[in-house]
PDB file of C-alpha atoms in Angstrom:
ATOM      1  CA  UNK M   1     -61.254  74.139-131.987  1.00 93.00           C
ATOM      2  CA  UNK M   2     -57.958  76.297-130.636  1.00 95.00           C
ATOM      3  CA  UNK M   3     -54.798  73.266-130.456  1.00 96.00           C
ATOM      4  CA  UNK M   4     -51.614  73.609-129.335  1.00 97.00           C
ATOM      5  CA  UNK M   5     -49.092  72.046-131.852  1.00 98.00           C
ATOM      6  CA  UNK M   6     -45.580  72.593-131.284  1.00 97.00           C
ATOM      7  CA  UNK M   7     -46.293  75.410-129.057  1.00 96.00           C
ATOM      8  CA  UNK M   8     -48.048  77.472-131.784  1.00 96.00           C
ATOM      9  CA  UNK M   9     -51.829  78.083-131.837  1.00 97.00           C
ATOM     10  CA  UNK M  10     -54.083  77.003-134.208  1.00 97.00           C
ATOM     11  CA  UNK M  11     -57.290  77.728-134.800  1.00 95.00           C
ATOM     12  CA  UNK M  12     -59.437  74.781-136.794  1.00 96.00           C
ATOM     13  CA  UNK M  13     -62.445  74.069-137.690  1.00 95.00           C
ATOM     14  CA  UNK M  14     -62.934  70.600-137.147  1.00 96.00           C
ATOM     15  CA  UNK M  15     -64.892  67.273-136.826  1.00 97.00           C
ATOM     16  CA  UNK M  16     -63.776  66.780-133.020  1.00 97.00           C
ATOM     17  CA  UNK M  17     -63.907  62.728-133.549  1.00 98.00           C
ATOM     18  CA  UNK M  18     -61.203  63.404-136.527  1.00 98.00           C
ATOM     19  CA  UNK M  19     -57.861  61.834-135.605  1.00 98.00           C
ATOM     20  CA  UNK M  20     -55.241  63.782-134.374  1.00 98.00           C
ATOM     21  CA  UNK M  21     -53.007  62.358-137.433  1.00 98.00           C
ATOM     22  CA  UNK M  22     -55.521  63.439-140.486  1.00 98.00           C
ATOM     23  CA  UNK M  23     -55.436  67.281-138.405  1.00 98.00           C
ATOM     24  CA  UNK M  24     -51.756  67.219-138.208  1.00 97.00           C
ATOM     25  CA  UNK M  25     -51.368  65.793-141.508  1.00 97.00           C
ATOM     26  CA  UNK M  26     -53.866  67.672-143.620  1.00 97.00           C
ATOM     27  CA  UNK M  27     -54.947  70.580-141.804  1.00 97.00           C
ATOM     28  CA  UNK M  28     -52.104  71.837-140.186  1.00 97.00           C
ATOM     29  CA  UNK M  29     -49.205  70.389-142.736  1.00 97.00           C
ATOM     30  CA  UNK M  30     -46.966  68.530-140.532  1.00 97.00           C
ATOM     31  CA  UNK M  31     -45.996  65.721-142.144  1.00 95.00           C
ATOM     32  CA  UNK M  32     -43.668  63.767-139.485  1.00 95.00           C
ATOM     33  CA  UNK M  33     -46.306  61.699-137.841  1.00 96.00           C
ATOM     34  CA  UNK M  34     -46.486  59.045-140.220  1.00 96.00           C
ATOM     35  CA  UNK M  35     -49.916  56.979-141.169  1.00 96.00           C
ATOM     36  CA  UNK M  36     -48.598  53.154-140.302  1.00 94.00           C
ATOM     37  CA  UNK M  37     -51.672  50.519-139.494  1.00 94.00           C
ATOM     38  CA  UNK M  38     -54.122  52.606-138.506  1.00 94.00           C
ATOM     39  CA  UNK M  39     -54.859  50.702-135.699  1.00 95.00           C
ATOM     40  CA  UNK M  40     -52.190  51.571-132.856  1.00 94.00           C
ATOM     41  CA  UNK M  41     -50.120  48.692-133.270  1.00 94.00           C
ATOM     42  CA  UNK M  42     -46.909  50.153-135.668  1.00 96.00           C
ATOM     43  CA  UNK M  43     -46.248  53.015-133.460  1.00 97.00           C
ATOM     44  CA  UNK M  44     -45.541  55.401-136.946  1.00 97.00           C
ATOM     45  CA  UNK M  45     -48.324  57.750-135.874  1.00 98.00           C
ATOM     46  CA  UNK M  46     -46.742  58.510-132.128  1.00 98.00           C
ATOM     47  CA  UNK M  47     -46.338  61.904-130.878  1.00 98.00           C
ATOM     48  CA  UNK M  48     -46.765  63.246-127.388  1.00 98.00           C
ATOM     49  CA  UNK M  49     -49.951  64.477-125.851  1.00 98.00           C
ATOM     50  CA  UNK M  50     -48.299  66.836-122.943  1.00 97.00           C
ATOM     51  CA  UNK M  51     -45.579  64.890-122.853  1.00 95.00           C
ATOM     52  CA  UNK M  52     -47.087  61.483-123.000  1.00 96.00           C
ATOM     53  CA  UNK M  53     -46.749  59.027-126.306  1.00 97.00           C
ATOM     54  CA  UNK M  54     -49.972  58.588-128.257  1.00 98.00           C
ATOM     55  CA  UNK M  55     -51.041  56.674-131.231  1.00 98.00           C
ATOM     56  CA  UNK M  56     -52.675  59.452-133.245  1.00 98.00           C
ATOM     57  CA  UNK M  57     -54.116  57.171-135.899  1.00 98.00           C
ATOM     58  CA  UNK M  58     -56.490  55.991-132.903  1.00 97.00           C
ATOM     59  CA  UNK M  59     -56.796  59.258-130.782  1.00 98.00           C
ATOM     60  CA  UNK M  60     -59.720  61.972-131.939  1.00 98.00           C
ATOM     61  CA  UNK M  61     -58.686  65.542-131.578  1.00 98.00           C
ATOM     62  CA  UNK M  62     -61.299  66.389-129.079  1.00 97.00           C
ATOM     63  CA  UNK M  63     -58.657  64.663-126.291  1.00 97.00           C
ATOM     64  CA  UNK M  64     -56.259  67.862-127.472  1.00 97.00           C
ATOM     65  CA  UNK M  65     -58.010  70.428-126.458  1.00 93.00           C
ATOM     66  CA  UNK M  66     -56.351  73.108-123.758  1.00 91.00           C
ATOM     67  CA  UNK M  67     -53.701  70.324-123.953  1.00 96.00           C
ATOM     68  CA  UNK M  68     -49.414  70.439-125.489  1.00 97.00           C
ATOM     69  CA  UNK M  69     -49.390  68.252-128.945  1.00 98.00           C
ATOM     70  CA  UNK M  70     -45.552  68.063-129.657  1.00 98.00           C
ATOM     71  CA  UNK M  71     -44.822  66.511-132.800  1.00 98.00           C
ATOM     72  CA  UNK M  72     -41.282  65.124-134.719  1.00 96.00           C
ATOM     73  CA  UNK M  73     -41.429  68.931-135.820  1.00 96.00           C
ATOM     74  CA  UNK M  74     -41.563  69.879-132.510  1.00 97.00           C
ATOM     75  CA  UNK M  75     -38.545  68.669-131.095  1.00 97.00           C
ATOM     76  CA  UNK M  76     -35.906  71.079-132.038  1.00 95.00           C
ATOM     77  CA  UNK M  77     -35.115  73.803-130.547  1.00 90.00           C
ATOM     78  CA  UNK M  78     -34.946  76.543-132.731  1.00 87.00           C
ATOM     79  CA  UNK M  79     -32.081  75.517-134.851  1.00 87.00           C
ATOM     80  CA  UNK M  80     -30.370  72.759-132.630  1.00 94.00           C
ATOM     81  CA  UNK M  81     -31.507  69.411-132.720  1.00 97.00           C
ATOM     82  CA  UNK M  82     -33.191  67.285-130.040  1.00 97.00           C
ATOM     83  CA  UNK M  83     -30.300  65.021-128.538  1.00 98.00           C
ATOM     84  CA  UNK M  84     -32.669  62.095-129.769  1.00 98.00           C
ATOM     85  CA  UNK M  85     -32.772  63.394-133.698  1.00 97.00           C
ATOM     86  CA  UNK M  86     -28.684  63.932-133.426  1.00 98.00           C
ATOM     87  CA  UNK M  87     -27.998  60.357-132.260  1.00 98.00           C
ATOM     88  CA  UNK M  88     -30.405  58.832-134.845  1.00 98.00           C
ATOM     89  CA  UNK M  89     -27.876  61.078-137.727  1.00 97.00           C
ATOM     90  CA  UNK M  90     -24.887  59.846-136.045  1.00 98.00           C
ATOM     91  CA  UNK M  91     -26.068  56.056-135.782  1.00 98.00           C
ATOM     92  CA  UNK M  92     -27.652  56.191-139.678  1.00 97.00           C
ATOM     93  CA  UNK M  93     -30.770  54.569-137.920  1.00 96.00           C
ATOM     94  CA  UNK M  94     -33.101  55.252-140.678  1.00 92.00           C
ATOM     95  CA  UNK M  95     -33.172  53.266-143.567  1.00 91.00           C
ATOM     96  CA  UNK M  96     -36.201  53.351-145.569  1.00 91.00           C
ATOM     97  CA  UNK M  97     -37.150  55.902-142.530  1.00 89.00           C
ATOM     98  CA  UNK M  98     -41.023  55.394-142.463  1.00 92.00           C
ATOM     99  CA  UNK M  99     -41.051  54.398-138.846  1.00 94.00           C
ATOM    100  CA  UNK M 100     -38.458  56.964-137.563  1.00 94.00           C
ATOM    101  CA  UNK M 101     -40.932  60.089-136.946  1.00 96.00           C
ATOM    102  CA  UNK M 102     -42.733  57.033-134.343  1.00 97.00           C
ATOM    103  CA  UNK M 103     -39.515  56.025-133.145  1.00 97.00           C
ATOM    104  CA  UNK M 104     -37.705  58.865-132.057  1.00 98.00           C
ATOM    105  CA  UNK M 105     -41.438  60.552-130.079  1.00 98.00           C
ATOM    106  CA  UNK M 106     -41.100  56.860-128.744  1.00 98.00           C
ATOM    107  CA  UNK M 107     -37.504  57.145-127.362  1.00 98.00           C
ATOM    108  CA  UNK M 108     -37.901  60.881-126.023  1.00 98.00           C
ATOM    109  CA  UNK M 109     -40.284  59.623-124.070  1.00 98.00           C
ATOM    110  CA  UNK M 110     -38.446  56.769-122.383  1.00 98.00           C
ATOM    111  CA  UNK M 111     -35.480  59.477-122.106  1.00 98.00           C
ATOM    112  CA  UNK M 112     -38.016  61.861-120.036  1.00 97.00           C
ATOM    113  CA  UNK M 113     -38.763  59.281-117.242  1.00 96.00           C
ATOM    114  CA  UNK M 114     -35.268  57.877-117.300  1.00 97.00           C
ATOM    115  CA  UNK M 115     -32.278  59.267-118.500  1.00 97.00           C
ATOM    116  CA  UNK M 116     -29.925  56.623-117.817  1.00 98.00           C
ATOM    117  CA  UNK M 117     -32.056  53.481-119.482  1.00 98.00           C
ATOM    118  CA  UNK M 118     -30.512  50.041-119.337  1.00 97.00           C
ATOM    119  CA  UNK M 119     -30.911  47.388-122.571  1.00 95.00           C
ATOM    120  CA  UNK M 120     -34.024  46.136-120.898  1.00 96.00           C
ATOM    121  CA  UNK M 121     -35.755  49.175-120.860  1.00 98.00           C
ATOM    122  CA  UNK M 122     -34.868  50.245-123.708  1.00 98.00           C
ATOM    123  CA  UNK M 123     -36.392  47.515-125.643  1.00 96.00           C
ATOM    124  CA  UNK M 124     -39.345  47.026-123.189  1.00 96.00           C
ATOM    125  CA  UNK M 125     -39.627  50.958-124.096  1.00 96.00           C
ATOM    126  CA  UNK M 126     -40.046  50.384-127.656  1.00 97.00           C
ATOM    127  CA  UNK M 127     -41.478  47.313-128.076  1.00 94.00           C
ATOM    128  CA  UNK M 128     -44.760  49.289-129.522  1.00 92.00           C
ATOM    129  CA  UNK M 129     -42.700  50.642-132.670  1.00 95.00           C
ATOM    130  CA  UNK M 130     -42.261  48.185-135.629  1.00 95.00           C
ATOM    131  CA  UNK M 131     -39.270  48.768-138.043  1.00 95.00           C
ATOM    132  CA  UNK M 132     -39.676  46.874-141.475  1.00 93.00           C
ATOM    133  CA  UNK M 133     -35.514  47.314-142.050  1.00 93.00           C
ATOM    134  CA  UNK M 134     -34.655  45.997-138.974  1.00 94.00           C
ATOM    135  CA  UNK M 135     -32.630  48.904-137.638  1.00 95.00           C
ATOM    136  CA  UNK M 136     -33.826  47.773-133.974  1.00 96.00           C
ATOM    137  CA  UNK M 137     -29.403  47.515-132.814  1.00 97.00           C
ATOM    138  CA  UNK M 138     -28.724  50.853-134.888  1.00 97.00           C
ATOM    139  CA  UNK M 139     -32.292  52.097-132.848  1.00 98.00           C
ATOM    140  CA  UNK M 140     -30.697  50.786-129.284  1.00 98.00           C
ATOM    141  CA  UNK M 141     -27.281  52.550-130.170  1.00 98.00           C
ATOM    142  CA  UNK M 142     -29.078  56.348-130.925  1.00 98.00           C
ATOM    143  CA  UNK M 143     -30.926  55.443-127.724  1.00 98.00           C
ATOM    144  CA  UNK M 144     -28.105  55.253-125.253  1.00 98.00           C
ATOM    145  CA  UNK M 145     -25.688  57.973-127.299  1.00 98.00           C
ATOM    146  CA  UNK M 146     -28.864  60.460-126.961  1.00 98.00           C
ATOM    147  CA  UNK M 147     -29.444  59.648-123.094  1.00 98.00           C
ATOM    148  CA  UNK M 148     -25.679  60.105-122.422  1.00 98.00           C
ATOM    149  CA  UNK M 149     -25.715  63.301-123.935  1.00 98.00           C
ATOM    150  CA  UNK M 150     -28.758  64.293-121.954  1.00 97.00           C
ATOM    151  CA  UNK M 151     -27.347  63.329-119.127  1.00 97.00           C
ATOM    152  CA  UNK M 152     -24.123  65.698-119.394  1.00 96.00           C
ATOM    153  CA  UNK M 153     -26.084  68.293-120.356  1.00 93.00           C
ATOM    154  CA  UNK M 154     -27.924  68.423-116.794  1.00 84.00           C
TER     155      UNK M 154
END
């Protein structure tokens, strides 16, 4: 099966109901999608399926095919950082860090559809990721620092 990780080709031999996280994870070695509940319900496993958040725990690879996977990996740009992974270094969001990987795929989404969010939304947003530590106001903070600097950047 040809996938699109990252925006680099792979070609893999693969069970096509495998989940997306065991390919990332132990085919392709991309380790930022993190194995939470295994049921959908932590959020540690999200990434984006062109564009889109996805629990990859739940979704079988077959779905990627001729489709974008973008990953934590995957949100750099070369060597600058994704507005999102800068704010969560400024803030000192993670703590034990486990959830971050889900987090921050959570929040870029959000920041796609609106780039101006308000406290509501924001929490509304990312409801579906669970943080053990309790970093949710440090979370919130990264949010709004990262949409502000998208924001004067367009």
């Amino acid at each position: 099966m040809k996938l699109t990780i990252n925006n680099q080709q792979y070609d893999l031999e693969v069970d096509p109901n495998m989940p997306i996280l065991y390919v990332l994870r132990d085919l392709v070695g991309l380790t930022g999608t993190k194995f939470g509940c295994g049921v959908g319900l932590c959020g540690a496993c999200t990434m984006h399926l062109d564009g889109s958040p996805i629990r990859s725990c739940l979704t079988p690879v077959s779905v990627a095919k001729d489709k974008n996977l973008t990953t934590l990996e995957g949100l750099a740009d070369g060597g600058e950082l994704h507005p999102i992974q800068q704010a969560w270094l400024d803030h000192k969001v993670a703590q034990c860090g486990y959830c971050q990987g889900g987090q921050m795929m959570s929040a870029v989404a959000l920041l796609k559809r609106n780039d101006n969010p308000s406290e509501e939304e924001i929490e509304q947003s990312m409801q579906g990721n669970i943080c053990r530590c309790g970093t949710y106001p440090r979370i919130k903070a990264a949010i709004k620092q990262a949409a502000q600097t998208i924001r004067e950047e367009t």
